[in-house]
Tab-separated table of N, CA and C in Angstrom:
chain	number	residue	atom	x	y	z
A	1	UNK	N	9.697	63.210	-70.445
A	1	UNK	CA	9.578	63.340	-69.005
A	1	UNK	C	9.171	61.995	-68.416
A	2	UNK	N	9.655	61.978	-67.398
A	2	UNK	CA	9.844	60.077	-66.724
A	2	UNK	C	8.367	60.703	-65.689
A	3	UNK	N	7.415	59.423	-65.547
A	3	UNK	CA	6.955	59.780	-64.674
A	3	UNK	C	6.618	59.726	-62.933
A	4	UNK	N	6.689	60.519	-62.317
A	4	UNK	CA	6.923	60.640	-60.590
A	4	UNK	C	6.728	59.039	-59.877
A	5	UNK	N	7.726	58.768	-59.327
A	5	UNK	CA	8.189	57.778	-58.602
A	5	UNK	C	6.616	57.157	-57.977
A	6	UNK	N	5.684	57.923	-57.650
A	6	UNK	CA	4.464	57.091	-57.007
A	6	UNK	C	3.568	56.686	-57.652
A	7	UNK	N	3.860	57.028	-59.230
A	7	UNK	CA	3.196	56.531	-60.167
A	7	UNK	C	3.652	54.612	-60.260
A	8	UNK	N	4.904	54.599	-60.475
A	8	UNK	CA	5.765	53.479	-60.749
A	8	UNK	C	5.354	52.538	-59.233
A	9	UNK	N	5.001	52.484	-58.340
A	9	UNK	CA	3.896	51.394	-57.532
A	9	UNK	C	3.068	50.618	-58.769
A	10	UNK	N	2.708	50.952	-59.086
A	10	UNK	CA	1.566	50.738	-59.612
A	10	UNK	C	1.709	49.505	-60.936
A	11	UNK	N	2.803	49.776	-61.687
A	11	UNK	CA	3.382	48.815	-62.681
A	11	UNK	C	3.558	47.178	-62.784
A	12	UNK	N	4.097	46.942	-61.116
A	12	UNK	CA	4.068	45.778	-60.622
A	12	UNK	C	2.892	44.905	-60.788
A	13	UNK	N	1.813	45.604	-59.726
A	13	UNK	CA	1.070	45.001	-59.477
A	13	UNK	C	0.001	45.047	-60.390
A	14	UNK	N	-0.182	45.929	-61.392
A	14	UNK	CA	-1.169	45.950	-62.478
A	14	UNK	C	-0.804	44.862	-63.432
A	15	UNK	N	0.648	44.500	-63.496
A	15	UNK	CA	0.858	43.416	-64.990
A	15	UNK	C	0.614	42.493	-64.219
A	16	UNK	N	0.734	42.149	-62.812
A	16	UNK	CA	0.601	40.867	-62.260
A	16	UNK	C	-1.085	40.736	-62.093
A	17	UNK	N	-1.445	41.001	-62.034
A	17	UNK	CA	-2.933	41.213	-61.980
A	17	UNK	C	-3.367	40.517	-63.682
A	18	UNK	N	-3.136	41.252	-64.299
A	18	UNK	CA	-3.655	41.219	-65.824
A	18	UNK	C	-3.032	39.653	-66.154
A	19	UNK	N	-2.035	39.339	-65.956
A	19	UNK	CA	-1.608	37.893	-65.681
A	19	UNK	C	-2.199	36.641	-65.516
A	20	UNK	N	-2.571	37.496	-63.894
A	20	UNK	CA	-3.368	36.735	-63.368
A	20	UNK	C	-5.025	36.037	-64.335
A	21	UNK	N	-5.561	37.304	-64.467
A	21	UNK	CA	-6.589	37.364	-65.285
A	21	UNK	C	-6.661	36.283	-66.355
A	22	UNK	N	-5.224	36.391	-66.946
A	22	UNK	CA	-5.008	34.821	-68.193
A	22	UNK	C	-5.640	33.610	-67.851
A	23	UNK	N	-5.172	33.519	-66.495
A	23	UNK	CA	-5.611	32.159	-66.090
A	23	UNK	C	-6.874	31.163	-65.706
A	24	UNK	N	-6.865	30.584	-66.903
A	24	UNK	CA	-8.669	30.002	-66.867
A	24	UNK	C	-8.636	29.640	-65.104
A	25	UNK	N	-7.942	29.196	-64.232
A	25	UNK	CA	-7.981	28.787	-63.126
A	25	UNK	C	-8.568	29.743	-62.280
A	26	UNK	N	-8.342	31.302	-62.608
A	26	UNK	CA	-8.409	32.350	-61.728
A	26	UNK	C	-9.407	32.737	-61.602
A	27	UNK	N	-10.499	32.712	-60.629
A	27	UNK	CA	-11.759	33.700	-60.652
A	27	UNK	C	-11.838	34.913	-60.394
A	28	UNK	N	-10.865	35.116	-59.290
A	28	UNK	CA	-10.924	36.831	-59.086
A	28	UNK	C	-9.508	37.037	-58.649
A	29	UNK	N	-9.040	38.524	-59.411
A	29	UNK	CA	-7.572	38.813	-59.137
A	29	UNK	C	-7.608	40.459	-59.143
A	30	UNK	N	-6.886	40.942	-57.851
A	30	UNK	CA	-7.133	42.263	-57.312
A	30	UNK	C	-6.239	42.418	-56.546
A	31	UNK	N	-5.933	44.331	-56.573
A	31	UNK	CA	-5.114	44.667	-55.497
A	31	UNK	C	-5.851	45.727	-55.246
A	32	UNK	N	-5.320	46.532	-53.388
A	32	UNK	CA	-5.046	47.660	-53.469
A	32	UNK	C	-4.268	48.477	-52.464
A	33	UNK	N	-4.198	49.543	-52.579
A	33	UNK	CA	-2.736	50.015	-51.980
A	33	UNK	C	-3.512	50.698	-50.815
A	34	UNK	N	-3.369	50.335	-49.539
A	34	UNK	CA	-3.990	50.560	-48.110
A	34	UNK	C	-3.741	52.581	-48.183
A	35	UNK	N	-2.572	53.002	-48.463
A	35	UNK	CA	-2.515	54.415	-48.542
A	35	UNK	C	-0.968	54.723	-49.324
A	36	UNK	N	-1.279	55.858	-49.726
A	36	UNK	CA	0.047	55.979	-50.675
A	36	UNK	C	1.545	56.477	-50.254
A	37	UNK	N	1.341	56.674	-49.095
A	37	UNK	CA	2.496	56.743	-48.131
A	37	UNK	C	2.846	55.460	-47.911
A	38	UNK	N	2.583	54.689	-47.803
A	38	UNK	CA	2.750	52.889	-46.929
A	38	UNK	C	3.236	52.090	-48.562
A	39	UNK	N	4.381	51.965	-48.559
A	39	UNK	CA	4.902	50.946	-49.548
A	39	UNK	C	4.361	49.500	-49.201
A	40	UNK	N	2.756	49.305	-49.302
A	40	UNK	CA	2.234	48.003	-49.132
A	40	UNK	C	1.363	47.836	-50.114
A	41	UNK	N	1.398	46.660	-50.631
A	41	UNK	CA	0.191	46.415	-51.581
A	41	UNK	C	-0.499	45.055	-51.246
A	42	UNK	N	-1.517	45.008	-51.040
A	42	UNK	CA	-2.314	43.978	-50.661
A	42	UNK	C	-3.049	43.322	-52.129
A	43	UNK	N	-2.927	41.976	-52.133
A	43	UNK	CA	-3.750	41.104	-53.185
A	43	UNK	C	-4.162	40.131	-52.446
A	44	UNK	N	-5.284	40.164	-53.797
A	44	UNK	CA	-6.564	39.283	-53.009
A	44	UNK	C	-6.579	37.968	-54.551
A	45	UNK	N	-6.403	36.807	-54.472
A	45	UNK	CA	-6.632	36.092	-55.100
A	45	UNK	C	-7.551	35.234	-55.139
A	46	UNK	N	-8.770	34.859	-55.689
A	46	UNK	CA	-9.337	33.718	-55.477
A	46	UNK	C	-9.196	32.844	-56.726
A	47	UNK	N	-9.098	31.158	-56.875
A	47	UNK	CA	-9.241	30.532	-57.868
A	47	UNK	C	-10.168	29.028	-57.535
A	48	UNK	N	-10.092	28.664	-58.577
A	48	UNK	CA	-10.889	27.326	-59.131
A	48	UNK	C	-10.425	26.054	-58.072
A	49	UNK	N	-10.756	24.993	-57.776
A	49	UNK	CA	-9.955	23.963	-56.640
A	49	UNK	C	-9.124	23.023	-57.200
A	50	UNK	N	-9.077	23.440	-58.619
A	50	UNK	CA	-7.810	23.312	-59.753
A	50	UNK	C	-6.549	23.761	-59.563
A	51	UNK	N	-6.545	24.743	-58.627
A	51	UNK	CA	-4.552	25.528	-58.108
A	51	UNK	C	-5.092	26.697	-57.167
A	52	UNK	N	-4.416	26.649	-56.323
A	52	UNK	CA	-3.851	27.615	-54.781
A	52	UNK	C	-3.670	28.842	-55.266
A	53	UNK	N	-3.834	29.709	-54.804
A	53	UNK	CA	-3.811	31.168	-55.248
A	53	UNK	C	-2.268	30.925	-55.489
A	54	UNK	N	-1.345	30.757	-54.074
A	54	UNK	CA	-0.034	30.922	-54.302
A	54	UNK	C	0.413	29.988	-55.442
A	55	UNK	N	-0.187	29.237	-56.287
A	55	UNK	CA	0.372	28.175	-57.280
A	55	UNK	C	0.133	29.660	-58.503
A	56	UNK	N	-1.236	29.950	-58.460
A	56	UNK	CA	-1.716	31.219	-59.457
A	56	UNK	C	-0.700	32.021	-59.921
A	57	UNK	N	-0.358	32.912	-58.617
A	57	UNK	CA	0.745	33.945	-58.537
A	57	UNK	C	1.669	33.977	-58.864
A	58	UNK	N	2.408	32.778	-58.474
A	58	UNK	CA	3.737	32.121	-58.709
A	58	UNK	C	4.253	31.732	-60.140
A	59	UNK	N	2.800	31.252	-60.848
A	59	UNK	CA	2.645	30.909	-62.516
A	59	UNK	C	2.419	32.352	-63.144
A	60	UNK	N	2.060	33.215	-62.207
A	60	UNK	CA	1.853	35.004	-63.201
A	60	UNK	C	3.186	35.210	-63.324
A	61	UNK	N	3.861	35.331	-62.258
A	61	UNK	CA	5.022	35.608	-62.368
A	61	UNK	C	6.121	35.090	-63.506
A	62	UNK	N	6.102	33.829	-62.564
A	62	UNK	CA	6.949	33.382	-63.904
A	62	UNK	C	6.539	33.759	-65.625
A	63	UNK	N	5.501	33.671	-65.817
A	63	UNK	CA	5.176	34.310	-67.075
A	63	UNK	C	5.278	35.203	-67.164
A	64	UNK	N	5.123	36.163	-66.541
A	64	UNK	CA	5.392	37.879	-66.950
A	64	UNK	C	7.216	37.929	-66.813
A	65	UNK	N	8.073	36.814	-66.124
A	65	UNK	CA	9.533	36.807	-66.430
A	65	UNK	C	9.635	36.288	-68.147
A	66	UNK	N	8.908	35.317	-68.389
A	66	UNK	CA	9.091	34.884	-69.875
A	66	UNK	C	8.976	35.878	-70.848
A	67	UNK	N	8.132	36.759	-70.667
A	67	UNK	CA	7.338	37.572	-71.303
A	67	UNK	C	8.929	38.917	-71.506
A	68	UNK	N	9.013	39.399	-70.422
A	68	UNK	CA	9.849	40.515	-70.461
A	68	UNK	C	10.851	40.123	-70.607
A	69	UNK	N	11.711	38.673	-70.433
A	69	UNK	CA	12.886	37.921	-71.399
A	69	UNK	C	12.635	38.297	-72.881
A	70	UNK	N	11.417	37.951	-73.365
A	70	UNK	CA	11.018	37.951	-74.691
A	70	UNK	C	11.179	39.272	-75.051
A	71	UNK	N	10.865	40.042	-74.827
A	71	UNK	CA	10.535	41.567	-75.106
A	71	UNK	C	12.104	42.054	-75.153
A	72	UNK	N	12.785	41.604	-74.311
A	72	UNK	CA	14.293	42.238	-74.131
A	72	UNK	C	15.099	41.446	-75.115
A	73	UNK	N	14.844	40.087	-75.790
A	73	UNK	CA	15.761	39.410	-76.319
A	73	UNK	C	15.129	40.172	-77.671
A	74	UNK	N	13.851	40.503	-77.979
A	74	UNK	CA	13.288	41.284	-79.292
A	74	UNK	C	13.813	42.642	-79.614
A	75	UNK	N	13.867	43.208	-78.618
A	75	UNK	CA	14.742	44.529	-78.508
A	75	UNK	C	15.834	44.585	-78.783
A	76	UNK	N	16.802	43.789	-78.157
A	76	UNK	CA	18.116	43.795	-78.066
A	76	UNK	C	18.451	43.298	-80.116
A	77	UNK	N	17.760	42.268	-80.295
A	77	UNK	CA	17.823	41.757	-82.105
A	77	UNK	C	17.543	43.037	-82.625
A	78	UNK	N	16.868	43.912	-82.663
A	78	UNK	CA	16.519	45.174	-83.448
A	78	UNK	C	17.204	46.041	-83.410
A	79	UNK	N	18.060	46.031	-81.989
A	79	UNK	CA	19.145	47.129	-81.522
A	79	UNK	C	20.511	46.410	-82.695
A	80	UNK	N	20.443	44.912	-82.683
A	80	UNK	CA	21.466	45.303	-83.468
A	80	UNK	C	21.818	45.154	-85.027
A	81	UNK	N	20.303	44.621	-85.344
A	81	UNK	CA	19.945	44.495	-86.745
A	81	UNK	C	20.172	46.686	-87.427
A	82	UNK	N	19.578	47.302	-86.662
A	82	UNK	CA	19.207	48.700	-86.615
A	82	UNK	C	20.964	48.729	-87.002
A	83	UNK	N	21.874	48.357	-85.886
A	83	UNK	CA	23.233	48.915	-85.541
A	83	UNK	C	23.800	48.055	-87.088
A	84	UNK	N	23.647	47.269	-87.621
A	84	UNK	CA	24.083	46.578	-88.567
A	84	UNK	C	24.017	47.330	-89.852
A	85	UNK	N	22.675	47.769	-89.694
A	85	UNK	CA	22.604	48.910	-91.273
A	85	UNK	C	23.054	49.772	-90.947
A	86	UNK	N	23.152	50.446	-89.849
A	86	UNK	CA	23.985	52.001	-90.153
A	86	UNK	C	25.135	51.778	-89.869
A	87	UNK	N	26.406	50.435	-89.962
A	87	UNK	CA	27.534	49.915	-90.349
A	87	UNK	C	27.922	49.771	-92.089
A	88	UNK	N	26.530	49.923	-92.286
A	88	UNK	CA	26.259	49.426	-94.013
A	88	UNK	C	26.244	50.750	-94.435
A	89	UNK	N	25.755	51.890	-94.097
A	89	UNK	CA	25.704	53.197	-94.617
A	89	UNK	C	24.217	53.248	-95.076
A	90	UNK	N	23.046	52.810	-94.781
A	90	UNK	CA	21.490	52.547	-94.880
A	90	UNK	C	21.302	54.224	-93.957
């Protein structure tokens, strides 16, 4: 069972958060959702005078793109290592 569409808000902004968190630069990284009707999510970034929140964010991101490249290029090798043995009769 998949779970209800207002759950899935929530996915975004929790990995970007935890991201965030990586970053020795980051002191505080937070969201929250004003009401659950309102497709808005508000973040609050503060960091070090080492990088701009928007420099922060921008570096979560891109890493959480590296990250789920990685994860999909790992998947996809297993999908066809998997598909390779049961060509073999394994």
């Amino acid at each position: 069972m998949n779970a209800p569409d207002r759950y899935e808000r929530f996915v975004v902004p929790e990995g970007t958060k935890k991201q965030l968190h990586r970053d020795p630069n980051v002191l505080f990284a937070g969201y929250k959702l004003p009401h659950p009707l309102q497709y808005k999510i508000i973040v609050r970034i503060q960091t070090t005078s080492q990088s701009s929140p928007t420099q922060a964010y921008s570096q979560a991101i891109d890493d959480l793109d590296k990250e789920l490249d990685s994860l999909k290029k790992g998947f996809e090798d297993e999908k066809t290592r998997f598909e390779e043995k049961l060509r073999q009769g394994y």
